[in-house]
Coordinates of N, CA and C in Angstrom, one line a residue:
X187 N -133.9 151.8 -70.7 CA -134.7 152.9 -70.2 C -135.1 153.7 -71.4
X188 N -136.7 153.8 -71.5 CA -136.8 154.8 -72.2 C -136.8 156.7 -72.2
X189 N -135.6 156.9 -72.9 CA -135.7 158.6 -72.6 C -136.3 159.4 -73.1
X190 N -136.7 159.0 -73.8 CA -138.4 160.1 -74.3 C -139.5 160.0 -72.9
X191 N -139.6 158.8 -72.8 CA -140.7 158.7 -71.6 C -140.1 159.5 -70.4
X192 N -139.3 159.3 -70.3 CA -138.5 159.7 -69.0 C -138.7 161.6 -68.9
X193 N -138.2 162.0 -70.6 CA -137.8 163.6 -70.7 C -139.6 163.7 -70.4
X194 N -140.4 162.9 -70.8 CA -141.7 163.8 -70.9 C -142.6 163.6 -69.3
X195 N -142.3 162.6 -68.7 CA -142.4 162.7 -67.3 C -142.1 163.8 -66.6
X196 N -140.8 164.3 -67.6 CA -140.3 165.2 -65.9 C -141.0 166.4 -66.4
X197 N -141.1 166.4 -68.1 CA -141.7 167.9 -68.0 C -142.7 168.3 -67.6
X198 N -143.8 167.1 -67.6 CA -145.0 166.9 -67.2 C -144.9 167.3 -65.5
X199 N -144.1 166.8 -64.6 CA -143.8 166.8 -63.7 C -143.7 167.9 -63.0
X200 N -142.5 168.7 -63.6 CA -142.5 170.1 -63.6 C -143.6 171.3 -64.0
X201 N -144.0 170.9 -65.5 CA -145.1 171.8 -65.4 C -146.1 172.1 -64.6
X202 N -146.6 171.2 -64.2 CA -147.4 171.0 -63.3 C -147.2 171.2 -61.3
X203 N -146.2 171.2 -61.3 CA -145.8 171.2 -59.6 C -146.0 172.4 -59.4
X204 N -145.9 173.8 -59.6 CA -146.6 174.8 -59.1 C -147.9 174.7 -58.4
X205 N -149.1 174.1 -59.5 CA -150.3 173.8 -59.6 C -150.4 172.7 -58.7
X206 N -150.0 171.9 -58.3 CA -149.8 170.8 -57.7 C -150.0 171.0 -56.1
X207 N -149.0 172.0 -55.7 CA -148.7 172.5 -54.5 C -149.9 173.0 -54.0
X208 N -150.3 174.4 -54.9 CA -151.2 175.0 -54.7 C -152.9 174.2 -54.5
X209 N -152.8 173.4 -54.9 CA -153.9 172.1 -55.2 C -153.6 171.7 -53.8
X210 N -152.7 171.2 -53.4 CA -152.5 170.9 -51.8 C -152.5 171.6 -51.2
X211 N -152.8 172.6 -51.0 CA -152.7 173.8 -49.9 C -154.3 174.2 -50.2
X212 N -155.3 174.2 -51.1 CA -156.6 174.7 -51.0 C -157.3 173.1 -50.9
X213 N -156.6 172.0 -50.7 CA -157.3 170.9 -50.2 C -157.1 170.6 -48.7
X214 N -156.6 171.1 -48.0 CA -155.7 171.3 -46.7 C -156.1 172.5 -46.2
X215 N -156.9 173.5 -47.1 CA -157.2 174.8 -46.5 C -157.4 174.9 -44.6
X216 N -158.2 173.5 -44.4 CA -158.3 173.5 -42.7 C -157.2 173.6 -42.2
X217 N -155.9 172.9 -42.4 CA -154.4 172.7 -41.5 C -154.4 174.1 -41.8
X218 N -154.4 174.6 -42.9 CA -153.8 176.2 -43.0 C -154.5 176.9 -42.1
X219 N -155.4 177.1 -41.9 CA -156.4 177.5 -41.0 C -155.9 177.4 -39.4
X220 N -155.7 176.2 -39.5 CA -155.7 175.9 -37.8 C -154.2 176.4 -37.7
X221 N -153.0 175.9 -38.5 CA -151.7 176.7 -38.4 C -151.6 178.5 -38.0
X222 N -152.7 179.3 -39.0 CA -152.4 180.8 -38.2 C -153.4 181.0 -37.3
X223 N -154.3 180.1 -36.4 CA -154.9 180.1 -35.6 C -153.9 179.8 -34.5
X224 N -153.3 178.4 -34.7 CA -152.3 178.4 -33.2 C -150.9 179.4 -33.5
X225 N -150.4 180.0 -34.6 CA -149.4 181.0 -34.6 C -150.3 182.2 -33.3
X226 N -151.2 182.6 -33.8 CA -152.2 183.9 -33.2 C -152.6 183.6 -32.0
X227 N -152.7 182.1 -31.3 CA -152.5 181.9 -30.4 C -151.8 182.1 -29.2
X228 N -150.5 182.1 -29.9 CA -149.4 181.9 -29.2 C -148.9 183.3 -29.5
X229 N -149.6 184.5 -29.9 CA -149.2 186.0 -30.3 C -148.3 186.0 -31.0
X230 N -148.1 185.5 -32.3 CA -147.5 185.5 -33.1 C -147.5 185.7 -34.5
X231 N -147.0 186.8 -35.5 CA -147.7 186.6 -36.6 C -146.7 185.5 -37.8
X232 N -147.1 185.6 -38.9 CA -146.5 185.0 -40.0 C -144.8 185.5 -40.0
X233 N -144.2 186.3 -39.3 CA -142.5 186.6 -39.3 C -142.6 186.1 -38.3
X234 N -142.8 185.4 -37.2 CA -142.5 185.0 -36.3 C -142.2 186.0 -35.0
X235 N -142.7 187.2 -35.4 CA -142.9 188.0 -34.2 C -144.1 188.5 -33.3
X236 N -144.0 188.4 -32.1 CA -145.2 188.8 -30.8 C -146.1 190.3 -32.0
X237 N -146.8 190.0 -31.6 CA -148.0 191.0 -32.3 C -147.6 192.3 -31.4
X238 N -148.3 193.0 -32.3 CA -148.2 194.5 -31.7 C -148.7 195.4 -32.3
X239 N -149.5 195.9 -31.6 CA -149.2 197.2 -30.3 C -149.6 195.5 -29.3
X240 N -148.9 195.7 -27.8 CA -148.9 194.8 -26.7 C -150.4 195.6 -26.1
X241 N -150.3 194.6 -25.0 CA -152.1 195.4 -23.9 C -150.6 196.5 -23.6
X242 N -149.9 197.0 -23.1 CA -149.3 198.0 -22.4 C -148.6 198.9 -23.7
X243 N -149.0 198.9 -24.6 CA -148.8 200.0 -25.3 C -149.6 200.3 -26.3
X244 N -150.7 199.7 -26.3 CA -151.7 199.8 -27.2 C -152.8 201.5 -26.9
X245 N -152.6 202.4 -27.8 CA -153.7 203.3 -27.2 C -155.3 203.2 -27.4
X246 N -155.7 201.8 -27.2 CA -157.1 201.7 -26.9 C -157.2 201.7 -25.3
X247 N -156.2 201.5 -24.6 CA -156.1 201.4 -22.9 C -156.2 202.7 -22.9
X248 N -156.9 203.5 -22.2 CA -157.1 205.1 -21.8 C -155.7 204.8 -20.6
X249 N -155.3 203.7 -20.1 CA -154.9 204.2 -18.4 C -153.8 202.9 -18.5
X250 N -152.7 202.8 -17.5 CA -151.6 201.2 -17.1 C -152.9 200.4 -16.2
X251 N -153.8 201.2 -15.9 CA -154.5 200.2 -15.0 C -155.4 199.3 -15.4
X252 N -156.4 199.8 -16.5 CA -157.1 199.5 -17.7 C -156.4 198.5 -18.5
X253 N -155.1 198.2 -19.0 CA -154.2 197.6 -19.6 C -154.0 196.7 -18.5
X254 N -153.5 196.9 -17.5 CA -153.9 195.8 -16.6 C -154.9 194.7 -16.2
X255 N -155.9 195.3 -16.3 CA -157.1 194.7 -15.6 C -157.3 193.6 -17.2
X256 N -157.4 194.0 -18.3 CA -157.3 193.6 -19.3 C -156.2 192.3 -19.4
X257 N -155.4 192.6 -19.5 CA -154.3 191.8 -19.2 C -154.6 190.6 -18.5
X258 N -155.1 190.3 -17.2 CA -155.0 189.6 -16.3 C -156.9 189.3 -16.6
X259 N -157.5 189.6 -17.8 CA -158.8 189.0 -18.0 C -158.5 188.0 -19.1
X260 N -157.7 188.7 -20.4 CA -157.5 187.7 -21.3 C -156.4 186.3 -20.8
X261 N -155.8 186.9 -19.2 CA -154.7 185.7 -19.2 C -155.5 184.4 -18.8
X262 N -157.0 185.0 -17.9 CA -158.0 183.8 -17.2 C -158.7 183.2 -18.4
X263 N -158.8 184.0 -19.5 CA -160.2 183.5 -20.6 C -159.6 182.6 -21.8
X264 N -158.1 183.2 -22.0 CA -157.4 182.0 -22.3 C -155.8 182.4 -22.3
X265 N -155.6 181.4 -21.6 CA -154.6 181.1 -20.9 C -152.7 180.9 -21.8
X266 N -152.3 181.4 -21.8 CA -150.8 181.4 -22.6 C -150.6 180.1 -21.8
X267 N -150.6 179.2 -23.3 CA -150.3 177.6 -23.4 C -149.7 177.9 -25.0
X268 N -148.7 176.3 -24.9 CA -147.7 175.9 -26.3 C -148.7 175.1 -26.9
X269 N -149.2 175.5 -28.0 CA -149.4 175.0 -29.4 C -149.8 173.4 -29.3
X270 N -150.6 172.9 -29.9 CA -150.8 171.6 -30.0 C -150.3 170.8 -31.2
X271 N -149.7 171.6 -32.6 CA -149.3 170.9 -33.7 C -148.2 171.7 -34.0
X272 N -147.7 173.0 -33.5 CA -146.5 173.7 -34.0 C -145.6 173.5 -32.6
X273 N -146.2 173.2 -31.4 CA -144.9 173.2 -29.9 C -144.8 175.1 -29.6
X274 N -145.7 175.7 -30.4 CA -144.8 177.3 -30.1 C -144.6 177.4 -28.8
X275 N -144.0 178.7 -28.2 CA -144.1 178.8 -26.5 C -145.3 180.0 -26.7
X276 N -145.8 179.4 -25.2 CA -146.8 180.3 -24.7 C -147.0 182.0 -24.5
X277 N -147.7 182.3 -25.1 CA -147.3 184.2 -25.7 C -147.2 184.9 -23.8
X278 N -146.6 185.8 -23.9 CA -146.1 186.7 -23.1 C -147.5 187.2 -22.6
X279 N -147.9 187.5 -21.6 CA -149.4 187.5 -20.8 C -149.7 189.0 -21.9
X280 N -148.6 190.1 -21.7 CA -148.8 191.4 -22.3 C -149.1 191.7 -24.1
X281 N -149.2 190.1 -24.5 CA -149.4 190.0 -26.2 C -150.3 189.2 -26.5
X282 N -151.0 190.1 -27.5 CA -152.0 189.6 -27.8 C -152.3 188.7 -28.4
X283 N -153.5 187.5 -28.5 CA -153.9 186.3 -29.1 C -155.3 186.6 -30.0
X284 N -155.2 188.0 -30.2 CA -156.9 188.2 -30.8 C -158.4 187.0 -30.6
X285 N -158.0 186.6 -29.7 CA -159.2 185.7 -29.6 C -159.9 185.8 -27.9
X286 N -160.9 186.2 -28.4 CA -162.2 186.7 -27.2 C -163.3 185.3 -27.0
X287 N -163.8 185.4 -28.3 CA -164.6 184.1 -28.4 C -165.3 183.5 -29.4
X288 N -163.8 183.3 -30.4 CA -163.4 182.8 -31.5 C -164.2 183.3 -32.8
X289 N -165.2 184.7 -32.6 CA -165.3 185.2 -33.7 C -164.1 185.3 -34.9
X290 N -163.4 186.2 -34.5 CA -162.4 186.4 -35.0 C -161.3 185.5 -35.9
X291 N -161.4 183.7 -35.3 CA -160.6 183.3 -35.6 C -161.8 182.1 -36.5
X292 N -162.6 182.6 -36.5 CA -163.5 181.6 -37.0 C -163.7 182.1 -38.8
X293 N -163.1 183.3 -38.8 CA -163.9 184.7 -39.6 C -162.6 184.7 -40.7
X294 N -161.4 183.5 -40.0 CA -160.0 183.1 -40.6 C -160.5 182.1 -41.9
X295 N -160.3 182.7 -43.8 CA -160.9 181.8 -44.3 C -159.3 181.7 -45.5
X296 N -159.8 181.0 -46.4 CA -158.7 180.6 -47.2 C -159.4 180.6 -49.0
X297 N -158.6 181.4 -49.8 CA -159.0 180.5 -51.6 C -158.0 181.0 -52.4
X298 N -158.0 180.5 -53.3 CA -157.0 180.3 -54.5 C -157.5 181.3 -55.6
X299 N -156.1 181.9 -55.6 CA -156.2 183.1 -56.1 C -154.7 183.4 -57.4
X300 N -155.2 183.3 -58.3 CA -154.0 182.8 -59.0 C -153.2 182.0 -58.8
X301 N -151.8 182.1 -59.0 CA -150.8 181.4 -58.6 C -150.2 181.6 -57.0
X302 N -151.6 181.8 -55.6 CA -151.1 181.7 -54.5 C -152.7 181.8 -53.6
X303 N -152.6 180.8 -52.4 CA -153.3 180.7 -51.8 C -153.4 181.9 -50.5
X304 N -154.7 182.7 -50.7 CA -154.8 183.8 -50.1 C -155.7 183.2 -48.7
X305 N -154.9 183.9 -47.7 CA -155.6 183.7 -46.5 C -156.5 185.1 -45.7
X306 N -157.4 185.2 -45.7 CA -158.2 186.4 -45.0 C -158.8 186.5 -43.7
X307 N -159.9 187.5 -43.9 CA -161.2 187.6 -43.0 C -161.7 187.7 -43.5
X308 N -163.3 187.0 -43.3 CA -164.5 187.0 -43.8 C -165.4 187.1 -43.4
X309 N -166.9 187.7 -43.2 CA -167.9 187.7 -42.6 C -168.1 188.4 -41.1
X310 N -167.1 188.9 -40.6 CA -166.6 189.3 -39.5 C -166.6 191.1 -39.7
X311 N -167.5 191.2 -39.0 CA -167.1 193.0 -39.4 C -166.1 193.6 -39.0
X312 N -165.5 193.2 -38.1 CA -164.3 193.7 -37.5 C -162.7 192.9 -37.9
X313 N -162.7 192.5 -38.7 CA -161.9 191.5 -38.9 C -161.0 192.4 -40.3
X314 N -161.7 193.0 -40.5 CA -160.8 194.3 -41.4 C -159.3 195.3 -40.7
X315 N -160.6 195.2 -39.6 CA -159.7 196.6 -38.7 C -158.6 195.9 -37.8
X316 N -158.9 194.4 -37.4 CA -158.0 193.9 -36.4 C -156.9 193.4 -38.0
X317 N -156.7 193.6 -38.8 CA -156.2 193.0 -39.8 C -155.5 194.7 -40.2
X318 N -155.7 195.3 -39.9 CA -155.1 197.0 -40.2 C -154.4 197.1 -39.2
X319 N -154.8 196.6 -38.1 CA -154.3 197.2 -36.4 C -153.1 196.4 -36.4
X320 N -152.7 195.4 -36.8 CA -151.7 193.7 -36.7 C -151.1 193.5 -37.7
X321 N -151.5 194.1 -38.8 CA -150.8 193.9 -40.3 C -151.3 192.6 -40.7
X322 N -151.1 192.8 -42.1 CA -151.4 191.1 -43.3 C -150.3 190.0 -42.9
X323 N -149.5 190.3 -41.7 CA -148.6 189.2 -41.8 C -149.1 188.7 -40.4
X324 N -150.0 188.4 -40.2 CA -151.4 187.7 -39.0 C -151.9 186.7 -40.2
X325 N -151.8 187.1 -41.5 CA -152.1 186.0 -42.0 C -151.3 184.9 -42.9
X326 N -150.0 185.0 -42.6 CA -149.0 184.3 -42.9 C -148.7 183.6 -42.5
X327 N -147.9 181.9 -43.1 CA -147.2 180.8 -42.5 C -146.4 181.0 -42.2
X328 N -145.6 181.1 -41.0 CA -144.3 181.3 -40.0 C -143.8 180.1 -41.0
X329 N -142.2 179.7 -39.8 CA -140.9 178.5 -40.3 C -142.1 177.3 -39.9
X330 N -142.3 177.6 -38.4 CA -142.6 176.6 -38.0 C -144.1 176.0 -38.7
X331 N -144.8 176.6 -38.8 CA -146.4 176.3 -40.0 C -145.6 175.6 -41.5
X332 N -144.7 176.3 -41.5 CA -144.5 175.7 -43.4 C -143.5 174.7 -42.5
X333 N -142.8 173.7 -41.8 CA -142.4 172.9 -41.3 C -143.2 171.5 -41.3
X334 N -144.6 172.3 -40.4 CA -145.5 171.2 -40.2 C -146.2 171.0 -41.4
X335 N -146.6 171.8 -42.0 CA -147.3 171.4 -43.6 C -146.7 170.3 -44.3
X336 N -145.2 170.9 -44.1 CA -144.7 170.3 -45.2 C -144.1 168.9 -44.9
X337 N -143.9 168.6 -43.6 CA -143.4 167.1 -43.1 C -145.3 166.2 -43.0
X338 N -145.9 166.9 -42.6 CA -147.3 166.1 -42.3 C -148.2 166.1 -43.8
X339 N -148.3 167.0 -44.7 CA -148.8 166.9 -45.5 C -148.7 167.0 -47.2
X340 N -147.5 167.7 -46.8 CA -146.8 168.3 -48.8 C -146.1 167.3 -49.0
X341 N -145.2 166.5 -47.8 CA -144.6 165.1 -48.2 C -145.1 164.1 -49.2
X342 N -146.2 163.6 -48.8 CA -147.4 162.6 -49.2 C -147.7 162.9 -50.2
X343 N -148.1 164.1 -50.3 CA -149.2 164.5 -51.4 C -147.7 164.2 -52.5
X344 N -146.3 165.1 -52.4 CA -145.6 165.2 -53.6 C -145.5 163.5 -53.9
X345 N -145.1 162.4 -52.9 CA -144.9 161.2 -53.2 C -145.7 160.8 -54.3
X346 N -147.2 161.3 -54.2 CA -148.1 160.4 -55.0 C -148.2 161.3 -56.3
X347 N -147.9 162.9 -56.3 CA -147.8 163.5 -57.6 C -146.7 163.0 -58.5
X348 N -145.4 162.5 -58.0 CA -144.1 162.5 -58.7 C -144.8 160.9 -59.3
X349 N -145.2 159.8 -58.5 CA -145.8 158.5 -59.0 C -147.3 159.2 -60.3
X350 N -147.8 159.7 -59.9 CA -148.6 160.1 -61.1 C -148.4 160.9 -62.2
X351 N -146.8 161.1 -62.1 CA -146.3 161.9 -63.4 C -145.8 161.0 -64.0
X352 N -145.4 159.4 -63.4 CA -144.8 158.1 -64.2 C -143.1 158.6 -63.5
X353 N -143.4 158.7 -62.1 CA -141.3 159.0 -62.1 C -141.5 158.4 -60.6

């Protein structure tokens, strides 16, 4: 075995795997995309908690009956259903999914921004304030997003980086 080849593989290997990753996550930008689409779906942000302010405590409802009627519009227009690639459970009728008619989730963009891939809103004029109202962690990977990334797509990708480092 040669150990020179070997020490310079891995450093090569190493140096590079930051960059590497990040390279896979702005090539994949759509999975990342669709992952805090169905988190937000399922009223959830990137900590894995129900969003909030809920319809019943939010003070854009003037009234419980207003919060109501609301309530039982977003539960008809879409429907609290489990996730098609994360399994999540279906959000609590009273939490919100920010999605009316997919402005919002359309307006969900991604780019590489030093050493980390930034997730936003873009082009959406309201997509500032529903991002003030919900916090920056609406745009974060939960367990279960960095789960599925990483069994469906960071697997692969590292297999054929570690082969193109010569290891």
């Amino acid at each position: 075995m040669d150990f020179d080849k070997l020490t310079n593989a891995i450093n090569t290997a190493v140096d590079g795997f930051g960059d590497a990753v990040l390279s896979c996550l702005e090539q994949h930008s759509d999975v990342v995309e669709d992952i805090i689409h169905e988190q937000l779906y399922s009223g959830l942000n990137g900590e894995g908690q129900h969003l909030s302010p809920t319809y019943d405590d939010d003070p854009y409802f003037k009234s419980k009956q207003q919060a109501e009627w609301y309530k039982e519009w977003k539960r008809r227009i879409t429907p609290p259903e489990s996730g098609q690639k994360l399994f999540l459970p279906p959000r609590p009728v009273e939490v919100p999914n920010l999605f009316i008619n997919g402005t919002f989730y359309f307006s969900i963009r991604t780019r590489r921004e030093a050493e980390s891939l930034k997730v936003y809103t873009g082009g959406f004029r309201d997509g500032p304030a529903i991002e003030r109202k919900y916090g920056a962690s609406i745009f974060m990977i939960g367990m279960e997003g960095k789960q599925y990334f990483t069994e469906n797509i960071l697997k692969d990708f590292l297999i054929k980086y570690w082969k193109l480092c010569g290891l």
